[in-house]
CSV table of C-alpha atoms and ligand atoms in Angstrom, one decimal:
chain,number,residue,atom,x,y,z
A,1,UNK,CA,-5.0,-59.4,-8.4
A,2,UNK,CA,-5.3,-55.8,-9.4
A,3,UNK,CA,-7.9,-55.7,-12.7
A,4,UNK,CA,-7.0,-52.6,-14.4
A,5,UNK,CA,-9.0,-51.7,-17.9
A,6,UNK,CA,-7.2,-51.4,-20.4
A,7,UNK,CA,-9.2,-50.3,-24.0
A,8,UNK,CA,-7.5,-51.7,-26.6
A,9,UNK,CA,-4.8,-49.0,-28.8
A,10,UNK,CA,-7.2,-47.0,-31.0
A,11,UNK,CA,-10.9,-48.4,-29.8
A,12,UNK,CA,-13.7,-45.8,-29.4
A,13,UNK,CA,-17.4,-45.9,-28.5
A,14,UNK,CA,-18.0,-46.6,-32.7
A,15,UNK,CA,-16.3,-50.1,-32.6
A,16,UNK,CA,-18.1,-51.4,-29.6
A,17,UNK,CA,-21.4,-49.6,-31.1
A,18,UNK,CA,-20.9,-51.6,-33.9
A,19,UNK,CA,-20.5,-54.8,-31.9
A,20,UNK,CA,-23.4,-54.3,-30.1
A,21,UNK,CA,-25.7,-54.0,-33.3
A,22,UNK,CA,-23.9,-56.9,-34.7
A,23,UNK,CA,-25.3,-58.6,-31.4
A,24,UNK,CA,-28.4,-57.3,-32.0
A,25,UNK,CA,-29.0,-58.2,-35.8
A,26,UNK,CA,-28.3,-61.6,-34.6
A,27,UNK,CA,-30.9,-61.8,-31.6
A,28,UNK,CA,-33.7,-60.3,-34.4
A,29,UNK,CA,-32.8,-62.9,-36.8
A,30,UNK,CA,-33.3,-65.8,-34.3
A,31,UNK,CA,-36.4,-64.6,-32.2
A,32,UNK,CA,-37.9,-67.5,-32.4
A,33,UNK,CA,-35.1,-69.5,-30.6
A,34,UNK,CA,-36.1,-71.4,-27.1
A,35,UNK,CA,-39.9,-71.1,-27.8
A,36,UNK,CA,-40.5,-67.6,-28.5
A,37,UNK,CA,-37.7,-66.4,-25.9
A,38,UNK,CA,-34.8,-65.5,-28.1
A,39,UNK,CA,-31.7,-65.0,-26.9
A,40,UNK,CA,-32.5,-62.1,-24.5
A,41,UNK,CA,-32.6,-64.4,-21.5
A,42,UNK,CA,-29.6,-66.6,-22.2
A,43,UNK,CA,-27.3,-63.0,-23.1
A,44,UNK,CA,-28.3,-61.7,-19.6
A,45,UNK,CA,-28.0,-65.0,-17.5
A,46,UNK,CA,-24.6,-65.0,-19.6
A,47,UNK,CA,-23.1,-61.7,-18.5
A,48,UNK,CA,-24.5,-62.0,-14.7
A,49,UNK,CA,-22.5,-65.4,-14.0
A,50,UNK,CA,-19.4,-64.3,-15.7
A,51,UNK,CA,-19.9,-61.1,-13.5
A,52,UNK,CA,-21.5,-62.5,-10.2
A,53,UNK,CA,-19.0,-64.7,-9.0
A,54,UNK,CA,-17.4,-61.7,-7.4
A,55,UNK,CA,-16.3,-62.0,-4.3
A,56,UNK,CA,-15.5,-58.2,-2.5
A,57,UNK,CA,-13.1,-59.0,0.9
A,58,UNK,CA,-10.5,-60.5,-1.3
A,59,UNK,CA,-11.2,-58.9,-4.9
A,60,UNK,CA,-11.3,-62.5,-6.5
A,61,UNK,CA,-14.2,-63.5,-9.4
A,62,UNK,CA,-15.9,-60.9,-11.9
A,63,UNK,CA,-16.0,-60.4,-15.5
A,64,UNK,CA,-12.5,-58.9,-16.1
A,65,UNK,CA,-10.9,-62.2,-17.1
A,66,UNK,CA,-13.5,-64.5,-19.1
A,67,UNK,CA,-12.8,-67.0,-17.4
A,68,UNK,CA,-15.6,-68.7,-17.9
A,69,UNK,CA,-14.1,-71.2,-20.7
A,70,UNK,CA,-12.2,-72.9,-18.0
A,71,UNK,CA,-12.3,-75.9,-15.1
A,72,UNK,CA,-13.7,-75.6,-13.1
A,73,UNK,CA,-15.9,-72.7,-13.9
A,74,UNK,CA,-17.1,-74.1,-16.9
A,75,UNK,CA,-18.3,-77.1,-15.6
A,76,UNK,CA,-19.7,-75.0,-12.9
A,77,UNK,CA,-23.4,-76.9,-12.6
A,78,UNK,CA,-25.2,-73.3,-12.0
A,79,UNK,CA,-23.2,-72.7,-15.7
A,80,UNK,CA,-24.9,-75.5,-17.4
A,81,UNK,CA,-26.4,-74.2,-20.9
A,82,UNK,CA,-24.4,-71.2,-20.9
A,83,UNK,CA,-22.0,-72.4,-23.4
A,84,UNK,CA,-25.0,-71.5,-25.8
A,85,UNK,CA,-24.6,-68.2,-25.4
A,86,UNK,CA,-20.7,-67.9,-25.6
A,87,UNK,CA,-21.5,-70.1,-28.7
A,88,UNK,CA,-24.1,-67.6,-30.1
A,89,UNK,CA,-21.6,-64.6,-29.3
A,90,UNK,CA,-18.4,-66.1,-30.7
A,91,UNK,CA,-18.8,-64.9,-34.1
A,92,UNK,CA,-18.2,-61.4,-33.2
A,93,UNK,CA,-14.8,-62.7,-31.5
A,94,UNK,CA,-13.6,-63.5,-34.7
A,95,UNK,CA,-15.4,-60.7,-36.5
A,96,UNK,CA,-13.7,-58.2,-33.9
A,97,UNK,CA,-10.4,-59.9,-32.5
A,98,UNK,CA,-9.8,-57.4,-30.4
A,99,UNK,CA,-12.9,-57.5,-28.0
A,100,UNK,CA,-11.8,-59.6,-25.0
A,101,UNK,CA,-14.4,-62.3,-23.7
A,102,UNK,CA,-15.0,-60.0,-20.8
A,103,UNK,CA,-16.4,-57.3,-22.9
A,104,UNK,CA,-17.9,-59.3,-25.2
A,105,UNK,CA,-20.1,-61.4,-22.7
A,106,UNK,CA,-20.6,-58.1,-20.7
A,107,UNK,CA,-21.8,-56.5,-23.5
A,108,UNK,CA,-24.0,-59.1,-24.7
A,109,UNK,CA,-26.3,-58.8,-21.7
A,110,UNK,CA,-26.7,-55.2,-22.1
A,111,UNK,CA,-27.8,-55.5,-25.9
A,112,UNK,CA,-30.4,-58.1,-24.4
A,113,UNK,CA,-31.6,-55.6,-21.9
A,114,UNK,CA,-31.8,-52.4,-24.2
A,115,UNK,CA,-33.6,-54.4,-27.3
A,116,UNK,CA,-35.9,-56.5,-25.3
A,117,UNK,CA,-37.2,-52.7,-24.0
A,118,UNK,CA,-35.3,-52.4,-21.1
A,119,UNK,CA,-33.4,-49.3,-19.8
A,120,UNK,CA,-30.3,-47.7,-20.7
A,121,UNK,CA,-27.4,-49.6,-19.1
A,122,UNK,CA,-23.6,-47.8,-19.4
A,123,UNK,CA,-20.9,-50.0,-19.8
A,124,UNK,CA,-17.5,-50.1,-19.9
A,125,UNK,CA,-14.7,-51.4,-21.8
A,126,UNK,CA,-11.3,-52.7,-21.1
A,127,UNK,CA,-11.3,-56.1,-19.9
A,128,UNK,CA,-8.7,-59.0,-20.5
A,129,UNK,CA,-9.1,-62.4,-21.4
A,130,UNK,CA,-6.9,-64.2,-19.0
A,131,UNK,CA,-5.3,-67.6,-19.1
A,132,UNK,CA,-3.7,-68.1,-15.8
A,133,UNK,CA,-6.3,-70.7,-14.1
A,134,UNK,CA,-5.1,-69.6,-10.5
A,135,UNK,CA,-7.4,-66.6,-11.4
A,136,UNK,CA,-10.8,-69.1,-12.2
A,137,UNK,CA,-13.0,-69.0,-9.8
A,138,UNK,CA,-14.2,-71.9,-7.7
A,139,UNK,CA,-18.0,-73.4,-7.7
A,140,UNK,CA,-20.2,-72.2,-5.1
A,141,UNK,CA,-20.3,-68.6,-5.9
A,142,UNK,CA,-23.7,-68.1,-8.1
A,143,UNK,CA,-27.1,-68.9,-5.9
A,144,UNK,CA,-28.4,-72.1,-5.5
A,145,UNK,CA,-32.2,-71.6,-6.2
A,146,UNK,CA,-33.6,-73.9,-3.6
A,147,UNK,CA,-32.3,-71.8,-0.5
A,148,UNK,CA,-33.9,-69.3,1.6
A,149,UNK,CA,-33.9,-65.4,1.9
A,150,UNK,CA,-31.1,-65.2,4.2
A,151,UNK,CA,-28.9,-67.4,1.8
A,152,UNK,CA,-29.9,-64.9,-1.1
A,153,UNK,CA,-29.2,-61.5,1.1
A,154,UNK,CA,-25.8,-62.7,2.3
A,155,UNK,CA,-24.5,-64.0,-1.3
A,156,UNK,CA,-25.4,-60.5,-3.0
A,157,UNK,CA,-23.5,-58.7,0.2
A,158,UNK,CA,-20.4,-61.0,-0.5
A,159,UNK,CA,-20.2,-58.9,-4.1
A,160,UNK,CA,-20.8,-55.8,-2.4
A,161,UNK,CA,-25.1,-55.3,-3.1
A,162,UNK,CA,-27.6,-54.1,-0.4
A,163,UNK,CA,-31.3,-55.5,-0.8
A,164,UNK,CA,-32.3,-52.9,-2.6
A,165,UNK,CA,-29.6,-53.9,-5.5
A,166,UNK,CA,-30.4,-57.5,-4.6
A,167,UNK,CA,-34.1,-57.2,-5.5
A,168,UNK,CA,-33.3,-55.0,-8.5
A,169,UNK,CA,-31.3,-57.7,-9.7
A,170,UNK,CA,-33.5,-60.5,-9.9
A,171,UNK,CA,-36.2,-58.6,-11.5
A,172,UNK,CA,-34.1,-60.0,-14.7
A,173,UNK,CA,-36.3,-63.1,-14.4
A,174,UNK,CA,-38.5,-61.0,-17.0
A,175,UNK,CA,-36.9,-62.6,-19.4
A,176,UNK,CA,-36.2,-66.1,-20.5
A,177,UNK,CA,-36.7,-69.8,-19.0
A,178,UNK,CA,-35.4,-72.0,-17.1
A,179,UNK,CA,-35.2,-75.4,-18.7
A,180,UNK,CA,-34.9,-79.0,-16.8
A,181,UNK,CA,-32.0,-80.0,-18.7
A,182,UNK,CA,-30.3,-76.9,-17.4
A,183,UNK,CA,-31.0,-76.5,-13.9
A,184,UNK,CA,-33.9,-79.1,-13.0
A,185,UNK,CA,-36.7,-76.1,-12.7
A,186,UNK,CA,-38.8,-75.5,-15.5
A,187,UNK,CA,-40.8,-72.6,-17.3
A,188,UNK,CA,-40.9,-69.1,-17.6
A,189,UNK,CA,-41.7,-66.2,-14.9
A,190,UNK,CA,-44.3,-64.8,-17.0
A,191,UNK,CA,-46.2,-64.3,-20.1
A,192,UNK,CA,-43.6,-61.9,-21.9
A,193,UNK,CA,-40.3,-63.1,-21.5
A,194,UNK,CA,-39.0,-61.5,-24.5
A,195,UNK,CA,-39.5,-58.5,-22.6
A,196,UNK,CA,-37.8,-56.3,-20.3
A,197,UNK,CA,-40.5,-55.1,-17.8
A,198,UNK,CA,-41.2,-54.8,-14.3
A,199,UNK,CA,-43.5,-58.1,-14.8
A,200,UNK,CA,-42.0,-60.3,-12.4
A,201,UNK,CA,-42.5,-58.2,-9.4
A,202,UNK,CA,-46.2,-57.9,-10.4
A,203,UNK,CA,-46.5,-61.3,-10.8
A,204,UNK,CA,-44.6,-62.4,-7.5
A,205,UNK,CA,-47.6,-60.4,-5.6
A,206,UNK,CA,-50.2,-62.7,-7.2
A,207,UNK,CA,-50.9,-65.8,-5.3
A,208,UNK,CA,-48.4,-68.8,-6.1
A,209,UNK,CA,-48.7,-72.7,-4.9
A,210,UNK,CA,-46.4,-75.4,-4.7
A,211,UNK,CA,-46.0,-77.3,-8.1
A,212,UNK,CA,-47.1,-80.5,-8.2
A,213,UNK,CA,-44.5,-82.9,-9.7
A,214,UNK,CA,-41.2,-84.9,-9.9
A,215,UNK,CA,-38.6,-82.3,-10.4
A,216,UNK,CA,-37.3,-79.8,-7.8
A,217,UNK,CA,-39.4,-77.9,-5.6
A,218,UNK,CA,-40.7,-74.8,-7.6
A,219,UNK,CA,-43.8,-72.7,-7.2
A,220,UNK,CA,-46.7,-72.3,-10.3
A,221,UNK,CA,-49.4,-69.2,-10.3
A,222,UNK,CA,-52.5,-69.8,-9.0
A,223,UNK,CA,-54.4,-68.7,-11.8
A,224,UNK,CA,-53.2,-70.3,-14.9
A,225,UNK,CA,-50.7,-72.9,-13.6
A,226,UNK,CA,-48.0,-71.9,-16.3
A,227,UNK,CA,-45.4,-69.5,-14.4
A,228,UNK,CA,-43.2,-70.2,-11.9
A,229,UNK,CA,-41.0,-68.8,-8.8
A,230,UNK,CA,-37.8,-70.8,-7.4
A,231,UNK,CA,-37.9,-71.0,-4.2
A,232,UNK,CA,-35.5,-68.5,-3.7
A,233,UNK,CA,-37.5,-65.8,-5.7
A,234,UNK,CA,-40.6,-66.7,-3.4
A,235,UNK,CA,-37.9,-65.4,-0.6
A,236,UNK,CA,-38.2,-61.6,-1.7
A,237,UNK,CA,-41.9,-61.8,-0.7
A,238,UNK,CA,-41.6,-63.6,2.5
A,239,UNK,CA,-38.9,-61.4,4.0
A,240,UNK,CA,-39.3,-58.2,5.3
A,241,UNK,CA,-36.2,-56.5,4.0
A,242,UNK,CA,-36.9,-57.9,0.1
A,243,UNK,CA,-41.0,-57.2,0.1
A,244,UNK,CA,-41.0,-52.9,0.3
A,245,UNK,CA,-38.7,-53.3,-3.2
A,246,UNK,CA,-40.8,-56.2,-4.5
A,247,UNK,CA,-43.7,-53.7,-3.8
A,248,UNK,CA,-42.5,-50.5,-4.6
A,249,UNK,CA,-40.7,-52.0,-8.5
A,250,UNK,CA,-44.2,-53.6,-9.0
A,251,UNK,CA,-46.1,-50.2,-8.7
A,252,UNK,CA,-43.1,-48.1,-10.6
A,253,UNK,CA,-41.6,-49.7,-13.4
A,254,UNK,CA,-39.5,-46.7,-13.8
A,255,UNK,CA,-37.9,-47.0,-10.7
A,256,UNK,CA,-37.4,-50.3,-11.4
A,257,UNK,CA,-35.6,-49.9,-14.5
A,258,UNK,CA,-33.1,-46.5,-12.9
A,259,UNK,CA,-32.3,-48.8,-9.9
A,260,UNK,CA,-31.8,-52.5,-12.5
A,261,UNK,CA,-29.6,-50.1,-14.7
A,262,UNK,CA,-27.1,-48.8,-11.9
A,263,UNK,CA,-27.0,-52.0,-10.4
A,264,UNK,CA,-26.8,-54.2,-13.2
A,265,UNK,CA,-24.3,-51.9,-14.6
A,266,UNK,CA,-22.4,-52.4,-11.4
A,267,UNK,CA,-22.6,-55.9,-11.4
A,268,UNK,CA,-20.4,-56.3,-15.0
A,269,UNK,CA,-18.0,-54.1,-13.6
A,270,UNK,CA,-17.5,-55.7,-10.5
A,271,UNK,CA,-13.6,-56.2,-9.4
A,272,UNK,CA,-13.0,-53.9,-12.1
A,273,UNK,CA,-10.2,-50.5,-11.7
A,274,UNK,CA,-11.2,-47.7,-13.9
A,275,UNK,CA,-8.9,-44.9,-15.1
A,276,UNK,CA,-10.1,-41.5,-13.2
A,277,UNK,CA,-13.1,-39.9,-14.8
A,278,UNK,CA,-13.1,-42.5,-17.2
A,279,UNK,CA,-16.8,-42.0,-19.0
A,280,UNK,CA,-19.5,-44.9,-19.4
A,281,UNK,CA,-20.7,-45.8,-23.1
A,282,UNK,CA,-24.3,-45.2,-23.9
A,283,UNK,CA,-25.8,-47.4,-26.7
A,284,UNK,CA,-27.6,-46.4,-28.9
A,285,UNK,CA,-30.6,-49.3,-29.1
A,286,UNK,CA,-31.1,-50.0,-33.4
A,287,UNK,CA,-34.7,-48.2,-33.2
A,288,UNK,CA,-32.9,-44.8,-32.2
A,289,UNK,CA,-30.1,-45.1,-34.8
A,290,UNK,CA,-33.3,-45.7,-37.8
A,291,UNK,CA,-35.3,-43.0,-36.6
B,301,LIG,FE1,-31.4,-66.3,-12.6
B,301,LIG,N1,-31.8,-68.2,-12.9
B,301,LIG,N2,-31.1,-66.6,-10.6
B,301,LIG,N3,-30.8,-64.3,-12.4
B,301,LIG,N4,-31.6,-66.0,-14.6
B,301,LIG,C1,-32.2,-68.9,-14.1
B,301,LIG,C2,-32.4,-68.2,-15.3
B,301,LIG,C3,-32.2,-66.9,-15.5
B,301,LIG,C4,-31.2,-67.8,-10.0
B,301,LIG,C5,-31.4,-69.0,-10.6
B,301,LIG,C6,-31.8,-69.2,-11.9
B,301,LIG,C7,-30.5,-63.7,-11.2
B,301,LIG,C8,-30.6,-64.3,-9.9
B,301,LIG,C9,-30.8,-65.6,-9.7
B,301,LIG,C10,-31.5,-64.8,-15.2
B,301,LIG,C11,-30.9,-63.6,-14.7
B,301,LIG,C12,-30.6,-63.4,-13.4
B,301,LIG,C13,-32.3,-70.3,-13.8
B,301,LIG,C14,-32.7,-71.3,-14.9
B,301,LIG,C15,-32.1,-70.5,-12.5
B,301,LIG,C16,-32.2,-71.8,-11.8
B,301,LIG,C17,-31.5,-71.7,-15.8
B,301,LIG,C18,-31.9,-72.7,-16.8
B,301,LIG,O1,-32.5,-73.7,-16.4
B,301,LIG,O2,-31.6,-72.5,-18.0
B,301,LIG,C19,-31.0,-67.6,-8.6
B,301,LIG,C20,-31.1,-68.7,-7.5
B,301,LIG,C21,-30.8,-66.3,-8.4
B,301,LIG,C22,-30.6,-65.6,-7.1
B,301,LIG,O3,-30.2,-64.4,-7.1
B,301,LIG,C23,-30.9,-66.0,-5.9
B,301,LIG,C24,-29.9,-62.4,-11.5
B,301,LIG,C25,-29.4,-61.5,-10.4
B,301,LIG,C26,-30.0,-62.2,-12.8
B,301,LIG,C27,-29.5,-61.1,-13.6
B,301,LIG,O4,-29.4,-61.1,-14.8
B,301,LIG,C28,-29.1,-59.8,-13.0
B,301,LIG,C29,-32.0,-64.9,-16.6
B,301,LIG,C30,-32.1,-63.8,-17.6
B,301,LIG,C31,-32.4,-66.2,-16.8
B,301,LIG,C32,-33.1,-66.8,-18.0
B,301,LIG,C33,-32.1,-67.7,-18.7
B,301,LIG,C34,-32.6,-68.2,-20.0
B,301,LIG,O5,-31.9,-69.1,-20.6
B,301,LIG,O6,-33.6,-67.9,-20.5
C-alpha cells in the first residue's frame, strides 16, 4: 500500500494551529483527570500505538489510516483504555470534519508533549482515514511489557529505530500511569507525571526491587515504594547497548528532549510518503501565543 499525504483542499498551518489549542484548552480544563495525570499520558500512549504498529520490510501498520476503530486492532489487548482518548479527541472531529483520525490522534500526542513542557515536535499533515480492513493491522505489533531487552531492541528495528531512538522513545513513561484495569501493571514512573522531563531515566538509575504482590511482575523504587518499571523498562539498564542512552538522557535533558523530538516525530510519520521538500509544522505551545 503506498500512503501518500494528501492535506486536505485549502488547509494551512492556522487550521491545524487551531486544532491543536482546541486540544489543549481541553487538557487544561480536565487536569485533574486520572489522579492528577491529565490527559497528557493517555494523548501520547494514543498517538504511539496508532503509529507503532509499523512494520518497515513490507510497509504495513502506522498512523496514515486510523485504523484503530477497527477488529481486530481495537480490541487489540495492548489498546485496552485507549478508546478514552479517541473519546476525549472526538469532539474536534466533528468541530473540524476535515481532520482525518490519523492527524488528529497524531496530533493529539504532540499537544500532550509541548504543554506538559516537553520539546518542540514537527508534525505533519495529510493522513486518510481508511475503511478497507485488509489494511488493519494484526495484534502482536506494540511490546508486551513483561519481555526482555532483546524483545524490546528487535521490535523497535522492525519500525525502522536504532537503540538510541529506542531508548528516546520510552523516556515517554514521564508521563501518565499505567492502570490494572488496563494492562495488569500499576502506578506511575515518577513523582511528575504531568510532566515532560527527562525523569524517568534519572529514576531508572536509582535502585528498584521486585514488587511484592498479586498482579504481574513489576519493579517499585527502593526508596519510597510508589514508582514503578515494567520489566521491559528495567531492560534499558541491564543491557549494554540501552544503558550509555539511559545514562547520557539522565545527565542531559536537552539531549534527551532533541533526540525524543526527531524520533518521536518519526514515529507518527512512519509508513508515511511526503511530497518533496514538503515543510514540518511547528506549534506554537498556548504560553508563546499569550506572551
Ligand atoms: Fe508505554 N506503556 N510502553 N510507551 N506508555 C504504558 C503506558 C504508557 C510499554 C508498555 C506500557 C512506549 C513504550 C512502551 C506511554 C508511552 C510510550 C502501559 C500502561 C504499559 C503496559 C497502560 C495502562 O495500563 O494504562 C512497553 C512494553 C513499551 C516498550 O517499548 C517496550 C513508548 C515508545 C511510548 C511513547 O509514547 C513514544 C505513555 C505516555 C503511557 C501512559 C499512559 C497513560 O494512560 O497515562
Amino acid at each position: 500500500v503506498i500512503k501518500i499525504a494528501q492535506v486536505p483542499e485549502g488547509k494551512g498551518f492556522e487550521d491545524y494551529q487551531n486544532v491543536y489549542n482546541d486540544i489543549a484548552a481541553k487538557i487544561e480544563d480536565n487536569l485533574d483527570f486520572d489522579g492528577g495525570a491529565g490527559y497528557y499520558g493517555q494523548l501520547v500512549r494514543l498517538s504511539w500505538h496508532t503509529s507503532g504498529t509499523y512494520t518497515k520490510s513490507d510497509n504495513t501498520g502506522g498512523s496514515y489510516g486510523g485504523t484503530m476503530i477497527y477488529s481486530p486492532e481495537s480490541f487489540d489487548g495492548e489498546n485496552a483504555g485507549l478508546a478514552v482518548g479517541r473519546d476525549f479527541l472526538i469532539e474536534f472531529k466533528d468541530k473540524y470534519p476535515w481532520i482525518s483520525r490519523g492527524d488528529l490522534w497524531t496530533l493529539g500526542g504532540v499537544v500532550a508533549v509541548q504543554e506538559s513542557g516537553g520539546p518542540k515536535i514537527p508534525w505533519r499533515p495529510g493522513r486518510k482515514d481508511i475503511y478497507d480492513r485488509a489494511t488493519v493491522p494484526e495484534p502482536g505489533k506494540l511490546p508486551d511489557a513483561s519481555k526482555d531487552g532483546k524483545y524490546v531492541r528487535d521490535l523497535f528495528k522492525r519500525m525502522g529505530f536504532n537503540d538510541r531512538e529506542t531508548v528516546a522513545l520510552i523516556g515517554a513513561h514521564c508521563l501518565g500511569k499505567c492502570h490494572t484495569y488496563n494492562s495488569g501493571y500499576d502506578g506511575p514512573w515518577g513523582p511528575s507525571f504531568n510532566m515532560f522531563t527527562n525523569d524517568f531515566y534519572v529514576r531508572l538509575l536509582g535502585g528498584w526491587h521486585v514488587k511484592k504482590w498479586d498482579g504481574k511482575k513489576q519493579y517499585e523504587d527502593d526508596e519510597t515504594n510508589s514508582f514503578m518499571m515494567l520489566p521491559t523498562d528495567m531492560a534499558l539498564k541491564e543491557e549494554s547497548y540501552f544503558i550509555k542512552y539511559v545514562k547520557e538522557y539522565a545527565k542531559d535533558q536537552d539531549l534527551f528532549f532533541k533526540d525524543f523530538s526527531k524520533a518521536y516525530s518519526t514515529l507518527l510519520e512512519l509508513g508515511i510518503s511526503y511530497p518533496r521538500g514538503s515543510k514540518p509544522f511547528i506549534f506554537k505551545t498556548v504560553d508563546e501565543q499569550e506572551e
